[in-house]
Every structure is written in C-alpha cells, then in structure tokens.
PDB file of C-alpha atoms in Angstrom:
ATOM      1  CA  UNK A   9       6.562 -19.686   4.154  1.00 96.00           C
ATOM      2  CA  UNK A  10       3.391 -19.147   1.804  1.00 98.00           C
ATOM      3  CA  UNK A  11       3.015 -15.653   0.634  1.00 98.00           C
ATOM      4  CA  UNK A  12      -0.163 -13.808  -1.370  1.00 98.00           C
ATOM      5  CA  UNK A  13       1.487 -11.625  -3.091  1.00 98.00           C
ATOM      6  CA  UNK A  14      -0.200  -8.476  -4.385  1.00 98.00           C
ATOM      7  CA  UNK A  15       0.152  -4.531  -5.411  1.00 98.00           C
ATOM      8  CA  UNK A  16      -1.760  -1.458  -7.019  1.00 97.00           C
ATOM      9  CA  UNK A  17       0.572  -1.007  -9.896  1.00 96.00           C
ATOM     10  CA  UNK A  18      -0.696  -4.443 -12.150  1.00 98.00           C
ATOM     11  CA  UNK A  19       0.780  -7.853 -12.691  1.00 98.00           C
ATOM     12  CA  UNK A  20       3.276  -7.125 -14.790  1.00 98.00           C
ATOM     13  CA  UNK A  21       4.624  -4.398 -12.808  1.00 97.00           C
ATOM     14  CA  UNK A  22       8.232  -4.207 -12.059  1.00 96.00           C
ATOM     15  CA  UNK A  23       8.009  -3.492  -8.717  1.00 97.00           C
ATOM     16  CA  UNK A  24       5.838  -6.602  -7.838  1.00 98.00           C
ATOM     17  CA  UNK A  25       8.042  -8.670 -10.338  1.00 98.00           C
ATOM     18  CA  UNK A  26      11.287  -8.033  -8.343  1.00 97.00           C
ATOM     19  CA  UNK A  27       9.928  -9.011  -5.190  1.00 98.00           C
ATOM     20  CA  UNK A  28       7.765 -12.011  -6.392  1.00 98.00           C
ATOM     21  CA  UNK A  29      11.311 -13.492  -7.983  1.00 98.00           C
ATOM     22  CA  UNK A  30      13.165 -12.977  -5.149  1.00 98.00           C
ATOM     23  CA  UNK A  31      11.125 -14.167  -2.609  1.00 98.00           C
ATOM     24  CA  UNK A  32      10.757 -17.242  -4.678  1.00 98.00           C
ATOM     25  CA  UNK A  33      14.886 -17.239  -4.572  1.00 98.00           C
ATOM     26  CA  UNK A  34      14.866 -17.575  -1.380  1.00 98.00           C
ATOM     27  CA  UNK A  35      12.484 -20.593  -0.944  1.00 98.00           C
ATOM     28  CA  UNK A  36       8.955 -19.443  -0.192  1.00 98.00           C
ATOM     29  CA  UNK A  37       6.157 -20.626  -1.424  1.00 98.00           C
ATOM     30  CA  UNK A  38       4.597 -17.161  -3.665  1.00 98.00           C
ATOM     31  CA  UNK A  39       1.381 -17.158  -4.907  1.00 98.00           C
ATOM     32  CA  UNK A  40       0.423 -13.789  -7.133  1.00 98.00           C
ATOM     33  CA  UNK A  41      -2.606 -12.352  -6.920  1.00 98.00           C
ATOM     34  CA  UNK A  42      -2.836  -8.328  -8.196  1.00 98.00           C
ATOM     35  CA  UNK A  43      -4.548  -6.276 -10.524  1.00 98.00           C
ATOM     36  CA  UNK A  44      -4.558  -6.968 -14.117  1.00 97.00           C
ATOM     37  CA  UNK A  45      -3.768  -3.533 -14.797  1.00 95.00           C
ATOM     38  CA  UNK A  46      -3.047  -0.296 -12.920  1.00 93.00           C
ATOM     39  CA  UNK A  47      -5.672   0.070  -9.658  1.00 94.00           C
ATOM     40  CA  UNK A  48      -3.184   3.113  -7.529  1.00 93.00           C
ATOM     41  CA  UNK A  49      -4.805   5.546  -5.158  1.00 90.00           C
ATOM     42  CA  UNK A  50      -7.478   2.811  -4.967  1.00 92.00           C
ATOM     43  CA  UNK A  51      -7.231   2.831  -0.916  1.00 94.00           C
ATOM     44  CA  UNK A  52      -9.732   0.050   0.331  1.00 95.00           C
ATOM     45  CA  UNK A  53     -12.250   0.287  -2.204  1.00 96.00           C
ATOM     46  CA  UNK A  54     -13.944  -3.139  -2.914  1.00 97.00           C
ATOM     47  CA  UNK A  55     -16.201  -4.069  -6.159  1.00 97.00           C
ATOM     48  CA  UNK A  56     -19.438  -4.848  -4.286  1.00 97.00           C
ATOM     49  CA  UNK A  57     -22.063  -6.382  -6.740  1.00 97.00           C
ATOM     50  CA  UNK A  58     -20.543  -6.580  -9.785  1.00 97.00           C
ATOM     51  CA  UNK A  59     -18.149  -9.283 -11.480  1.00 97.00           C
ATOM     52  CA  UNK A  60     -14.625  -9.228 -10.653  1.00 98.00           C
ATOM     53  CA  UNK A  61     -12.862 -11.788 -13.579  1.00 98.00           C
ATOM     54  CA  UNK A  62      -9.880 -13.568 -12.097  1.00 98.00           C
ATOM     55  CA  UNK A  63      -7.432 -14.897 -14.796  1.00 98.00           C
ATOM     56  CA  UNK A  64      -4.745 -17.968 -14.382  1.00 98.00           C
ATOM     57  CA  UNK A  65      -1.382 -16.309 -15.857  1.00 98.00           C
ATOM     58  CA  UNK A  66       1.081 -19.510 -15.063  1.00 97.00           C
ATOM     59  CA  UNK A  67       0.845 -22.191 -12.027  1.00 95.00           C
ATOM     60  CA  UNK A  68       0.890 -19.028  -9.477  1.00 97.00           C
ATOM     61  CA  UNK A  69       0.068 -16.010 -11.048  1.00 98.00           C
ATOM     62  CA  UNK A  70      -3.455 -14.863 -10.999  1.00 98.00           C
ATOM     63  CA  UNK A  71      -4.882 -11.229 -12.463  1.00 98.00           C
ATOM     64  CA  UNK A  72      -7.896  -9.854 -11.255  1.00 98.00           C
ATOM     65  CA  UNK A  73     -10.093  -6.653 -12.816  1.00 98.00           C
ATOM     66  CA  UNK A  74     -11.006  -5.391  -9.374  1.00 97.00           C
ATOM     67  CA  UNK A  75      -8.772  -3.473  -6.887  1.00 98.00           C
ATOM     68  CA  UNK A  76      -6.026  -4.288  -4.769  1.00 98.00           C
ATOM     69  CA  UNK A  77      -8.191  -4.971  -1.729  1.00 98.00           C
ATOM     70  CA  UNK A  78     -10.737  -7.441  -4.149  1.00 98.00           C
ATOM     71  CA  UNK A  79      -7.244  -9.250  -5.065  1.00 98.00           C
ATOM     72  CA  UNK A  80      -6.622  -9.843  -1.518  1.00 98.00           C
ATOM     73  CA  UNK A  81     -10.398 -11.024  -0.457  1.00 98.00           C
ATOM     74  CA  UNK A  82     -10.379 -13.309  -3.746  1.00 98.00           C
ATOM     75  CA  UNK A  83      -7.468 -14.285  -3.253  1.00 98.00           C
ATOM     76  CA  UNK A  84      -7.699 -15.876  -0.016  1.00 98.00           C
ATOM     77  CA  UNK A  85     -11.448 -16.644   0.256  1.00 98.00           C
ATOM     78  CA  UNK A  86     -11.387 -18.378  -3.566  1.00 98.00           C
ATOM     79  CA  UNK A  87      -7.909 -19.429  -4.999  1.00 98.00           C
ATOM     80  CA  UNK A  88      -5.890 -20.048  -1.934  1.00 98.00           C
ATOM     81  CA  UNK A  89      -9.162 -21.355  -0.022  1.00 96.00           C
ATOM     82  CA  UNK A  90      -7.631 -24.703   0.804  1.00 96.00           C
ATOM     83  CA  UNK A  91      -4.156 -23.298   0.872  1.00 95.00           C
ATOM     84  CA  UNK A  92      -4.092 -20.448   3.022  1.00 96.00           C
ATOM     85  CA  UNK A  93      -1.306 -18.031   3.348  1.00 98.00           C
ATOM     86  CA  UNK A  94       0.977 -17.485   6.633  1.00 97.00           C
ATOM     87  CA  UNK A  95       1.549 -14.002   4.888  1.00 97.00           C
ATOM     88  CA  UNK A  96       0.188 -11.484   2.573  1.00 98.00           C
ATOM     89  CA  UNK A  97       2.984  -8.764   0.974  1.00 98.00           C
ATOM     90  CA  UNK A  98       1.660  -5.572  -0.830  1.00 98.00           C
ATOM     91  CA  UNK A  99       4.271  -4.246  -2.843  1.00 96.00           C
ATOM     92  CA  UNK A 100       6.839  -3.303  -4.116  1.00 98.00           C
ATOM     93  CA  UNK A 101       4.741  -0.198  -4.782  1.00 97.00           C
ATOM     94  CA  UNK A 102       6.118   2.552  -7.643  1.00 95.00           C
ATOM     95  CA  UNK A 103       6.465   5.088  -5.033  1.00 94.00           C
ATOM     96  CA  UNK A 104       6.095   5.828  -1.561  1.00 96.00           C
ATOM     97  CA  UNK A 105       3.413   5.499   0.670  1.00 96.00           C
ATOM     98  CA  UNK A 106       4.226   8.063   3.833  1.00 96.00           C
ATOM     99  CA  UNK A 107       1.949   9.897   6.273  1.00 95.00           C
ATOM    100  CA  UNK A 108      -1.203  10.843   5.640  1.00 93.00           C
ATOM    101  CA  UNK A 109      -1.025   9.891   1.810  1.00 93.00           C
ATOM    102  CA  UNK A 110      -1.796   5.666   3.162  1.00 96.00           C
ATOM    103  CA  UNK A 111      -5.153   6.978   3.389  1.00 94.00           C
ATOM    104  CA  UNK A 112      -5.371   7.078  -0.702  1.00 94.00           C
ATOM    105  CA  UNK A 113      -3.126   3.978  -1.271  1.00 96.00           C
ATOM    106  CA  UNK A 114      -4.219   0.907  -3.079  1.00 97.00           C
ATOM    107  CA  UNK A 115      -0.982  -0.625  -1.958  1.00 98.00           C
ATOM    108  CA  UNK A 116      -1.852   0.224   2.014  1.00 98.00           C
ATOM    109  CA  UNK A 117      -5.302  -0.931   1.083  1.00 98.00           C
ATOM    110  CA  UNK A 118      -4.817  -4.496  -0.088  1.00 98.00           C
ATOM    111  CA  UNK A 119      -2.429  -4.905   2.973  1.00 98.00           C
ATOM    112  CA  UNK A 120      -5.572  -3.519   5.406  1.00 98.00           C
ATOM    113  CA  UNK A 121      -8.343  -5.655   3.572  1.00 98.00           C
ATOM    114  CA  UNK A 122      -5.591  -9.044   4.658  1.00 98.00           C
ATOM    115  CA  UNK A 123      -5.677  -7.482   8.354  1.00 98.00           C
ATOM    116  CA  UNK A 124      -9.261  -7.267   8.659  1.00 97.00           C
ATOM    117  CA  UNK A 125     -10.090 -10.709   7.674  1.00 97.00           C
ATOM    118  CA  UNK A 126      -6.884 -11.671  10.186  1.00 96.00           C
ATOM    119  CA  UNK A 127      -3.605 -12.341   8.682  1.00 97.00           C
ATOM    120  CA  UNK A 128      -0.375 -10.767   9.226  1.00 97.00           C
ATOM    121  CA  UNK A 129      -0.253  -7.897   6.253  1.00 98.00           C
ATOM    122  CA  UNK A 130       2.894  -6.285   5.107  1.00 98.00           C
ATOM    123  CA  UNK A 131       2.477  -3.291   2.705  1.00 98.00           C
ATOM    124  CA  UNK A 132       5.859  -2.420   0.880  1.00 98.00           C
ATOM    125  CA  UNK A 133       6.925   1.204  -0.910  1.00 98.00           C
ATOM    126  CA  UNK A 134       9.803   2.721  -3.052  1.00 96.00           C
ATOM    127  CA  UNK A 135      10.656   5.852  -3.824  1.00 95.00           C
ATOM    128  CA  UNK A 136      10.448   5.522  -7.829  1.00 89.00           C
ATOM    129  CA  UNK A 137      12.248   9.671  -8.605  1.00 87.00           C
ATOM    130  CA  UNK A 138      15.529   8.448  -9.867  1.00 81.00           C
ATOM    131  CA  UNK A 139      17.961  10.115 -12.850  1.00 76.00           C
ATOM    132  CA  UNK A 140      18.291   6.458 -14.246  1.00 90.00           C
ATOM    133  CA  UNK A 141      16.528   3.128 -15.088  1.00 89.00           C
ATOM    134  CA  UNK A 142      19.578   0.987 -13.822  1.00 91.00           C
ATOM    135  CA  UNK A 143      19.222   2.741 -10.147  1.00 90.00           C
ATOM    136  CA  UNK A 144      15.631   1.963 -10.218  1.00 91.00           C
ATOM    137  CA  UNK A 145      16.209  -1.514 -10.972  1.00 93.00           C
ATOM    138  CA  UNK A 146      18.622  -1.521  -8.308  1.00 93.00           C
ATOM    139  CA  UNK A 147      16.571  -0.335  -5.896  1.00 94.00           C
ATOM    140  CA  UNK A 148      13.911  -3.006  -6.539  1.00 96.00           C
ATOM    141  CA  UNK A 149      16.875  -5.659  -5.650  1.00 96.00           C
ATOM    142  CA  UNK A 150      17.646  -4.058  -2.475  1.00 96.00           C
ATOM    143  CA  UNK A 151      13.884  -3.356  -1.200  1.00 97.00           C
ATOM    144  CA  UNK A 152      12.978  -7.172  -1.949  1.00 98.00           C
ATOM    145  CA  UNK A 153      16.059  -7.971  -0.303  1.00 97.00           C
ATOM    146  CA  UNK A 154      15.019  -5.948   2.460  1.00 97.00           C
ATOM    147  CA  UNK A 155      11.868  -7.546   2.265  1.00 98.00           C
ATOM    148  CA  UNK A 156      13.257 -10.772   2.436  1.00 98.00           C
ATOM    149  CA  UNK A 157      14.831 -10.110   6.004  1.00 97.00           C
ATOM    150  CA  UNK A 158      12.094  -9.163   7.167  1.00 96.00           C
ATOM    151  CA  UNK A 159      10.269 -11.597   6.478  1.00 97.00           C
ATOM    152  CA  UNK A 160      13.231 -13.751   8.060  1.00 96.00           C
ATOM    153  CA  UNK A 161      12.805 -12.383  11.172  1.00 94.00           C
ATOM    154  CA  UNK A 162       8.797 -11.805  11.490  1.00 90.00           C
ATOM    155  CA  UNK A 163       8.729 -15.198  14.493  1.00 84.00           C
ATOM    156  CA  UNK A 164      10.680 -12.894  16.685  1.00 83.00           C
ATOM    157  CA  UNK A 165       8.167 -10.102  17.088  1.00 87.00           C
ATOM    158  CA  UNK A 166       4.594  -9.636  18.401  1.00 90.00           C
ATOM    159  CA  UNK A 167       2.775  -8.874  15.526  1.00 93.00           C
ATOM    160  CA  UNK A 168      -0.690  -6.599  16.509  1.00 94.00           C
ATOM    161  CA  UNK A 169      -3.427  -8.218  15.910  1.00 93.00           C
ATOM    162  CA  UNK A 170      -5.791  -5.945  12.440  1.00 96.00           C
ATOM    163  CA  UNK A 171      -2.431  -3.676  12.124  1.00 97.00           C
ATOM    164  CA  UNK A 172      -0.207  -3.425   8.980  1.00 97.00           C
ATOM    165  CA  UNK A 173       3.316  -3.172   8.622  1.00 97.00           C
ATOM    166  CA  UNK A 174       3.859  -0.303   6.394  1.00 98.00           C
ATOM    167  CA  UNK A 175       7.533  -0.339   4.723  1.00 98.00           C
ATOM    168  CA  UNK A 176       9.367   2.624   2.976  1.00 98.00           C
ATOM    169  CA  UNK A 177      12.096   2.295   1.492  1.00 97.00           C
ATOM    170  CA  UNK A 178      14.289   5.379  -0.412  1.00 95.00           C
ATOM    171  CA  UNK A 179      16.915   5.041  -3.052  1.00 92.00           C
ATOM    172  CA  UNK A 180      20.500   4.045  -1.857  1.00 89.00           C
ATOM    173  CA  UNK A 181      18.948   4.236   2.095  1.00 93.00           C
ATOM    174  CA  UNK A 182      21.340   4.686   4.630  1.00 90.00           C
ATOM    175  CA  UNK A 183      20.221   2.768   7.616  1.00 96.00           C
ATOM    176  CA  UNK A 184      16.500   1.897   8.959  1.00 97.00           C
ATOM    177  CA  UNK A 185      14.459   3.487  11.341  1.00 97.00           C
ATOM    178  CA  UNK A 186      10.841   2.887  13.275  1.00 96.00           C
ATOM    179  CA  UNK A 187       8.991   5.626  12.590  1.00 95.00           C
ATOM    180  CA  UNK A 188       5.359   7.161  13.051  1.00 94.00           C
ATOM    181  CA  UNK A 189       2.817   7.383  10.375  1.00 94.00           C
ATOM    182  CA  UNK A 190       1.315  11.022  11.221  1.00 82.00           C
ATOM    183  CA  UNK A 191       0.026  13.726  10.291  1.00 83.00           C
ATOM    184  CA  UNK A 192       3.129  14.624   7.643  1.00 87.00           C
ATOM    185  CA  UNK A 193       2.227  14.763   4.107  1.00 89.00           C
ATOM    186  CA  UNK A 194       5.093  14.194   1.530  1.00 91.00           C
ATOM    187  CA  UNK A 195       3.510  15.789  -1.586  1.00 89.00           C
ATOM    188  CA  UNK A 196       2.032  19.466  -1.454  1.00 89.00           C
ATOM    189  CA  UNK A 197      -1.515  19.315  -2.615  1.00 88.00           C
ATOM    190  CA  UNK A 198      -1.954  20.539  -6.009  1.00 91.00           C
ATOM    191  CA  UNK A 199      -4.914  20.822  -7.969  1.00 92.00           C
ATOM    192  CA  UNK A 200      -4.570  21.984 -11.773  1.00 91.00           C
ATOM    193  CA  UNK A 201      -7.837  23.758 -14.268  1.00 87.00           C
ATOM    194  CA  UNK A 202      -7.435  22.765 -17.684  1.00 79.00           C
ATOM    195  CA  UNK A 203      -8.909  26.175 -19.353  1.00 71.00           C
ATOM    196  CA  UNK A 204      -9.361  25.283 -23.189  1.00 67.00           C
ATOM    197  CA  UNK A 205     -12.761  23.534 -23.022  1.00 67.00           C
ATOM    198  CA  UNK A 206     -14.995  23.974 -25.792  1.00 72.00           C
ATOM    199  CA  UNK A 207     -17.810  24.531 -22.855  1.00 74.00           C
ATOM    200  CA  UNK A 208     -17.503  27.441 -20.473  1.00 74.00           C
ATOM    201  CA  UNK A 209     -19.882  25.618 -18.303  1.00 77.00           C
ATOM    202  CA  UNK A 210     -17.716  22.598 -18.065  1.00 83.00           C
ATOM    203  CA  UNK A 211     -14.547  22.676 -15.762  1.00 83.00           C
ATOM    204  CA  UNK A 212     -11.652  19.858 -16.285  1.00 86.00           C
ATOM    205  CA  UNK A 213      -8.946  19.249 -13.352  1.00 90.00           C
ATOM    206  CA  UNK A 214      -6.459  17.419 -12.657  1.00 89.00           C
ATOM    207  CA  UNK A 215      -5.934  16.726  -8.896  1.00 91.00           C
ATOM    208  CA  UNK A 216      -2.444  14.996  -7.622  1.00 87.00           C
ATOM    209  CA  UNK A 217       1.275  16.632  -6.365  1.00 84.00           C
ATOM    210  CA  UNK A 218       4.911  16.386  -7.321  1.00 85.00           C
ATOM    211  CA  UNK A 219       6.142  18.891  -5.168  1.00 88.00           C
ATOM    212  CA  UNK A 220       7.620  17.909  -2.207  1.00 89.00           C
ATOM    213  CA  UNK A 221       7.596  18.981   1.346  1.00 87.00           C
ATOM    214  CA  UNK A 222      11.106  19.926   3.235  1.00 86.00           C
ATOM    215  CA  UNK A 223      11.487  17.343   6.280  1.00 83.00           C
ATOM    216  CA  UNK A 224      10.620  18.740   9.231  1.00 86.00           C
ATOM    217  CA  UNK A 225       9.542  16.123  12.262  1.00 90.00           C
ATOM    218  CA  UNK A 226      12.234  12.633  12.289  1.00 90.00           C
ATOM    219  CA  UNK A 227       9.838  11.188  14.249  1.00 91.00           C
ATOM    220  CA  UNK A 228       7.596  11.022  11.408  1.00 93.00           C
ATOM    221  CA  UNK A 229       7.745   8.261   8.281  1.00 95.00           C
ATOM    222  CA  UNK A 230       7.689  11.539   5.669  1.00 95.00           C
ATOM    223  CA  UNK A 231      10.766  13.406   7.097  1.00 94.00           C
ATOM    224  CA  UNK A 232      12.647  10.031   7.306  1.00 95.00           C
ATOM    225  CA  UNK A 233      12.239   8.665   3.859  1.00 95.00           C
ATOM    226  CA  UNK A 234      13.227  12.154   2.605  1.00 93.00           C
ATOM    227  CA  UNK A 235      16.182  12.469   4.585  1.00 94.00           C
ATOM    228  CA  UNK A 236      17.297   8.452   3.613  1.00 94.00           C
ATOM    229  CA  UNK A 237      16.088   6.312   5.876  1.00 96.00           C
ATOM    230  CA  UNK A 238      14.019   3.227   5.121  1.00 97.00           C
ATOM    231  CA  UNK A 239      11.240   3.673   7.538  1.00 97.00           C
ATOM    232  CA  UNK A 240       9.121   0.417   9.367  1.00 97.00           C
ATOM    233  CA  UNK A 241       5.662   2.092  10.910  1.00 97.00           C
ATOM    234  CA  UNK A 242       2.390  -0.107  12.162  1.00 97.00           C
ATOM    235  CA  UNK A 243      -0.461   1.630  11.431  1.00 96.00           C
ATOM    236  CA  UNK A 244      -4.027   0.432  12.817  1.00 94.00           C
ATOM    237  CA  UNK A 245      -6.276  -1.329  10.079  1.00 94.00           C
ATOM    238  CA  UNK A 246      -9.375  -0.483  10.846  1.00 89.00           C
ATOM    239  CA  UNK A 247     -11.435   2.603  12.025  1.00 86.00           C
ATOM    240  CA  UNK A 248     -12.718   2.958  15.410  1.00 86.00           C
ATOM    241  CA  UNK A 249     -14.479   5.359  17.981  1.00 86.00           C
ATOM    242  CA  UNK A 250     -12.292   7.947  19.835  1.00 85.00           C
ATOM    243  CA  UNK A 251     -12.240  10.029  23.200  1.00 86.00           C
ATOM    244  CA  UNK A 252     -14.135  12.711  21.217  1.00 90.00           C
ATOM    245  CA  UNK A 253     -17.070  10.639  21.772  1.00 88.00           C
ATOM    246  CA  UNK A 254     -17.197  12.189  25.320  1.00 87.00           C
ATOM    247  CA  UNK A 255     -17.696  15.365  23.448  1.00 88.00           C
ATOM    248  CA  UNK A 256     -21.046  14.213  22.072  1.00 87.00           C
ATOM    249  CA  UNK A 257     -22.785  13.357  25.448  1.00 85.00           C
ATOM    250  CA  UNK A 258     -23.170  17.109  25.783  1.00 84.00           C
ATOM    251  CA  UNK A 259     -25.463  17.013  22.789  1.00 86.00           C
ATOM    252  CA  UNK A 260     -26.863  13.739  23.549  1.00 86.00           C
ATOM    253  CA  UNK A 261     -30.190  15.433  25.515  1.00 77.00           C
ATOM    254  CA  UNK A 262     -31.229  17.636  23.168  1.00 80.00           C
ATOM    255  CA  UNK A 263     -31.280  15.523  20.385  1.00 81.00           C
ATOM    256  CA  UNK A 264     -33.441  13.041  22.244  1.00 79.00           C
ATOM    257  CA  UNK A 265     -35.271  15.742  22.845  1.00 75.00           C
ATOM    258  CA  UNK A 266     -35.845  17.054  19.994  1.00 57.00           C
TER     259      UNK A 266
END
C-alpha cells in the first residue's frame, strides 16, 4: 500500500516519526509530506495566494511551510502527481483530538482536505500527559502498531465516501471502542489576561485549556479516551445544509419583500 503521510506537529516530530518507521516495517510504500515546523490548531486552513516552499529531506520525505491541509493538496496534486496514494494517514498527533476540539485540529484538517479531493483519510491521535518519556515512546509503538492493523484490515469495510476516520488512542488502552464524535469537549475552556503591560490600553491573552472534563456520556469519543479506551469515530468532511433550513422559509417572504 502507498501512504501520504502527514501531521500538524512538523517533520521531525516524534509522533509522525514512529508511525512513518513502522509503517515502512511493515512493507508499505510511505511517502512524507508535513509541515516543516509546528502548524497545530491549524484546522483546514489553506495558504491561498502566497508561496508555500516544499523541501526534499531524503528520497521520501518532503517539508512544506504551509499547513497540514496545504501538505496534503501539494502533496498529492504536485509530488505524488504521477504516483498517487491508496491512503493518506494524519498522525500520530501529540495529543488527542476528541469531540468538538476536531473542529480546531490541524491533524483532523489535513485528513479532511484528503477527503474532499476523494481519498480514503485516516487522522490519528495520542494522548501525550504521561509521568515519563519511556511511556510516551511506548505509546507511539503501540498507536502505529495499532495503526498498522488498521490499515490491514481497511478492504473489509465500506469506507464513506468525503468522511474521515478519526483515531484516539490513550496511554496503556484497554480495549477499542466505536464511538461518536459529539458535542463533548475534553478540555475546559480557559482563557488567561496577562496584566503587566506597559500599555493600559493594550490587553495580552492567552487562550487554550489543560483542565480536563470528568467523563460523562460512553457513547461519546471524549468520555472513552478518558476512561481508556482507544476510540474509532467517522466524522463527515465537509459542511452541508441541515433541516433548519425549513426554518428559514418562514422568513423567506419578507425578505423578498423587503
């Protein structure tokens, strides 16, 4: 199998390092293609009318100064043009991607830019809190192993066509589970004022979470990742009208009215 490999975290990242080695271990054909440096909470932004620079590393290993979702579009419009990929993996990501936080993911991003343009996408996601560097790396192993039989096994399923496998995976998991991407939200919103500027009439902050929220729903990807289960969720990759659209026919005469 050929696989465009890609993540939010950089080239050189560990995460994306683990899994590009192992998949490689087990025969496939890997082709790297990520973010010179680190592009997280990019979601699907795209660098529209300005140069992106895409750099050869080795045979297979290409960095690029855009964002995760301009690796993906370069990647398989430009370097793998006659070449193309039967997969594209996003991942492994330093941290999880859960709930409602895919909408801010560069890692969920790249994997929804290889959707809409019509290949099977596969976004991957650790949890990276850990007391020690040699769990961490162990974790790696075992989510690119998990990876790997996944990836094994992808001929057996319907895959949707413009949806994304999103993949969680916690440390030392204790079994696998399907699970929704909702509403949840793992981190409690936090937004910090840095007080000690020299201007009054300037305000500095500092918006992001570590806090985290208790599980509540097992139905949901947040509650299962925090309660050790890896979690496997499809989530739709692009936007699209809803029912509420009924809602705006009763509006829809006196605006043309108007």
């Amino acid at each position: 199998m050929h696989i465009l490999l890609t993540n939010d975290d950089g080239y050189q990242a560990k995460g994306i390092q683990s899994l590009y080695s192992h998949l490689k271990s087990l025969g496939h054909k890997v082709t790297m293609v990520a973010p010179k440096s680190e592009r997280s909470a990019q979601s699907h932004a795209m660098t529209f009318y300005q140069p992106v620079q895409v750099e050869q590393i080795s045979h297979d290993i290409y960095a690029v100064s855009g964002t995760p979702a301009d690796c993906v579009a370069i990647g398989i419009s430009r370097v793998l043009k006659d070449n193309c990929p039967d997969i594209i993996v996003s991942g492994i990501n330093h941290g999880f991607n859960v709930g409602v936080d895919v909408n801010y993911s560069g890692t969920v991003g790249a994997a929804t830019e290889a959707a809409l343009m019509g290949h099977k996408a596969l976004a991957v996601s650790m949890d990276n809190v850990t007391p020690s560097v040699e769990l961490l790396e162990e974790n790696f192993k075992n989510t690119a192993k998990l990876v790997g039989k996944i990836l094994a096994n992808i001929q057996n399923m319907d895959w949707p066509k413009q949806q994304v496998l999103n993949v969680n995976v916690p440390l030392n998991y204790k079994s696998i589970a399907v699970a929704q991407c909702g509403g949840e939200s793992l981190y409690v919103p936090h937004i910090e004022e840095f007080s000690s500027q020299p201007r009054k009439e300037l305000k500095v902050y500092l918006i992001g979470g570590i806090a985290r929220y208790e599980p509540k729903d097992l139905s949901q990807d947040v509650s299962l990742v925090e309660s050790g289960y890896a979690t496997l969720s499809f989530i739709a990759a692009r936007q699209s009208s809803t029912e509420s659209n009924k809602n705006l026919e009763k509006i829809l005469g006196f605006i043309s009215n108007g």
